[in-house]
Amino acid sequence: MDSSPITGLRALAFDCADPPALAGWWQRLLGGSIEIDSYGDASLHTPDGLTIDFLAVPDEKVVKNRLHLDLGTTDLAEATEHALALGATRADDVYAGPRWQVLRDPEGNEFCLLRPR
């Protein structure tokens, strides 16, 4: 097998208008710590070891994400209410199945909350 110079997945990244604000919102949802770099971009380091980068871009989000986060829950209804209380909105135009709820963060990025299997 050939070796690859790629060492693995380092982070997931969201383009956004206000990186510190959006990182703060995700921190309230997931926990963890935030680093803000000299460019004003932010990184959230979650308690489970995931890094989510938030990068400033001038463009508004206009279409559904091609990639989204699936977040595990112990209770789908409770997790949905928690996210909504923090400022998430329901993505009623996107299909939600019997085991998941589709929501949007304050900048419109879709994510799913998944019921335990």
GROMACS .gro file of C-alpha atoms in nm:
model
  117
    1MET     CA    1   0.000   0.000   0.000
    2ASP     CA    2   0.133   0.345  -0.090
    3SER     CA    3   0.181   0.590   0.191
    4SER     CA    4   0.007   0.926   0.177
    5PRO     CA    5   0.150   1.262   0.279
    6ILE     CA    6  -0.191   1.340   0.432
    7THR     CA    7  -0.182   1.270   0.804
    8GLY     CA    8  -0.555   1.280   0.878
    9LEU     CA    9  -0.852   1.505   0.942
   10ARG     CA   10  -0.737   1.810   1.139
   11ALA     CA   11  -1.060   2.008   1.163
   12LEU     CA   12  -1.396   2.084   1.009
   13ALA     CA   13  -1.442   2.442   0.891
   14PHE     CA   14  -1.737   2.676   0.855
   15ASP     CA   15  -1.721   2.989   0.641
   16CYS     CA   16  -1.907   3.263   0.827
   17ALA     CA   17  -1.951   3.638   0.872
   18ASP     CA   18  -1.853   3.658   1.241
   19PRO     CA   19  -1.613   3.380   1.346
   20PRO     CA   20  -1.586   3.467   1.719
   21ALA     CA   21  -1.964   3.497   1.757
   22LEU     CA   22  -2.041   3.174   1.572
   23ALA     CA   23  -1.766   2.986   1.757
   24GLY     CA   24  -1.918   3.114   2.082
   25TRP     CA   25  -2.259   2.984   1.982
   26TRP     CA   26  -2.121   2.639   1.903
   27GLN     CA   27  -1.925   2.646   2.231
   28ARG     CA   28  -2.251   2.701   2.422
   29LEU     CA   29  -2.399   2.405   2.234
   30LEU     CA   30  -2.104   2.164   2.253
   31GLY     CA   31  -1.871   2.292   2.526
   32GLY     CA   32  -1.497   2.328   2.484
   33SER     CA   33  -1.255   2.614   2.444
   34ILE     CA   34  -1.210   2.881   2.177
   35GLU     CA   35  -0.893   3.025   2.024
   36ILE     CA   36  -0.907   3.339   1.812
   37ASP     CA   37  -0.614   3.401   1.578
   38SER     CA   38  -0.458   3.729   1.466
   39TYR     CA   39  -0.684   3.733   1.157
   40GLY     CA   40  -1.003   3.716   1.367
   41ASP     CA   41  -1.079   3.356   1.271
   42ALA     CA   42  -1.176   3.121   1.553
   43SER     CA   43  -1.124   2.756   1.644
   44LEU     CA   44  -1.346   2.562   1.883
   45HIS     CA   45  -1.183   2.263   2.051
   46THR     CA   46  -1.467   2.041   2.176
   47PRO     CA   47  -1.442   1.818   2.484
   48ASP     CA   48  -1.437   1.506   2.262
   49GLY     CA   49  -1.131   1.625   2.069
   50LEU     CA   50  -1.293   1.769   1.755
   51THR     CA   51  -1.172   2.104   1.623
   52ILE     CA   52  -1.416   2.324   1.433
   53ASP     CA   53  -1.267   2.626   1.256
   54PHE     CA   54  -1.473   2.936   1.180
   55LEU     CA   55  -1.332   3.140   0.892
   56ALA     CA   56  -1.441   3.491   0.794
   57VAL     CA   57  -1.579   3.529   0.442
   58PRO     CA   58  -1.767   3.822   0.288
   59ASP     CA   59  -2.026   3.605   0.111
   60GLU     CA   60  -2.365   3.516   0.261
   61LYS     CA   61  -2.472   3.153   0.274
   62VAL     CA   62  -2.730   3.101  -0.001
   63VAL     CA   63  -2.776   2.724  -0.044
   64LYS     CA   64  -2.798   2.416   0.176
   65ASN     CA   65  -2.466   2.287   0.309
   66ARG     CA   66  -2.312   2.000   0.113
   67LEU     CA   67  -2.158   1.879   0.440
   68HIS     CA   68  -2.310   1.908   0.786
   69LEU     CA   69  -2.248   1.793   1.142
   70ASP     CA   70  -2.442   1.500   1.290
   71LEU     CA   71  -2.451   1.538   1.668
   72GLY     CA   72  -2.539   1.249   1.897
   73THR     CA   73  -2.793   1.297   2.176
   74THR     CA   74  -2.919   1.106   2.475
   75ASP     CA   75  -3.266   1.257   2.420
   76LEU     CA   76  -3.364   1.403   2.082
   77ALA     CA   77  -3.650   1.620   2.210
   78GLU     CA   78  -3.444   1.764   2.496
   79ALA     CA   79  -3.143   1.830   2.271
   80THR     CA   80  -3.367   2.001   2.014
   81GLU     CA   81  -3.519   2.229   2.277
   82HIS     CA   82  -3.171   2.307   2.414
   83ALA     CA   83  -3.041   2.404   2.069
   84LEU     CA   84  -3.351   2.613   1.996
   85ALA     CA   85  -3.315   2.793   2.331
   86LEU     CA   86  -2.959   2.887   2.230
   87GLY     CA   87  -3.082   3.038   1.903
   88ALA     CA   88  -3.091   2.751   1.655
   89THR     CA   89  -3.384   2.742   1.413
   90ARG     CA   90  -3.570   2.448   1.267
   91ALA     CA   91  -3.483   2.370   0.905
   92ASP     CA   92  -3.843   2.298   0.808
   93ASP     CA   93  -3.752   2.298   0.438
   94VAL     CA   94  -3.517   2.001   0.492
   95TYR     CA   95  -3.647   1.649   0.560
   96ALA     CA   96  -3.620   1.538   0.923
   97GLY     CA   97  -3.645   1.163   0.970
   98PRO     CA   98  -3.779   0.962   1.260
   99ARG     CA   99  -3.433   0.949   1.422
  100TRP     CA  100  -3.305   1.302   1.359
  101GLN     CA  101  -3.393   1.670   1.366
  102VAL     CA  102  -3.242   1.919   1.120
  103LEU     CA  103  -3.161   2.262   1.263
  104ARG     CA  104  -2.965   2.571   1.159
  105ASP     CA  105  -2.710   2.768   1.359
  106PRO     CA  106  -2.741   3.151   1.378
  107GLU     CA  107  -2.566   3.191   1.040
  108GLY     CA  108  -2.785   2.932   0.868
  109ASN     CA  109  -2.554   2.629   0.867
  110GLU     CA  110  -2.753   2.306   0.886
  111PHE     CA  111  -2.675   2.039   1.145
  112CYS     CA  112  -2.857   1.730   1.267
  113LEU     CA  113  -2.935   1.602   1.613
  114LEU     CA  114  -2.952   1.222   1.614
  115ARG     CA  115  -3.166   1.005   1.839
  116PRO     CA  116  -2.984   0.718   2.012
  117ARG     CA  117  -3.008   0.392   1.816
   0.00000   0.00000   0.00000
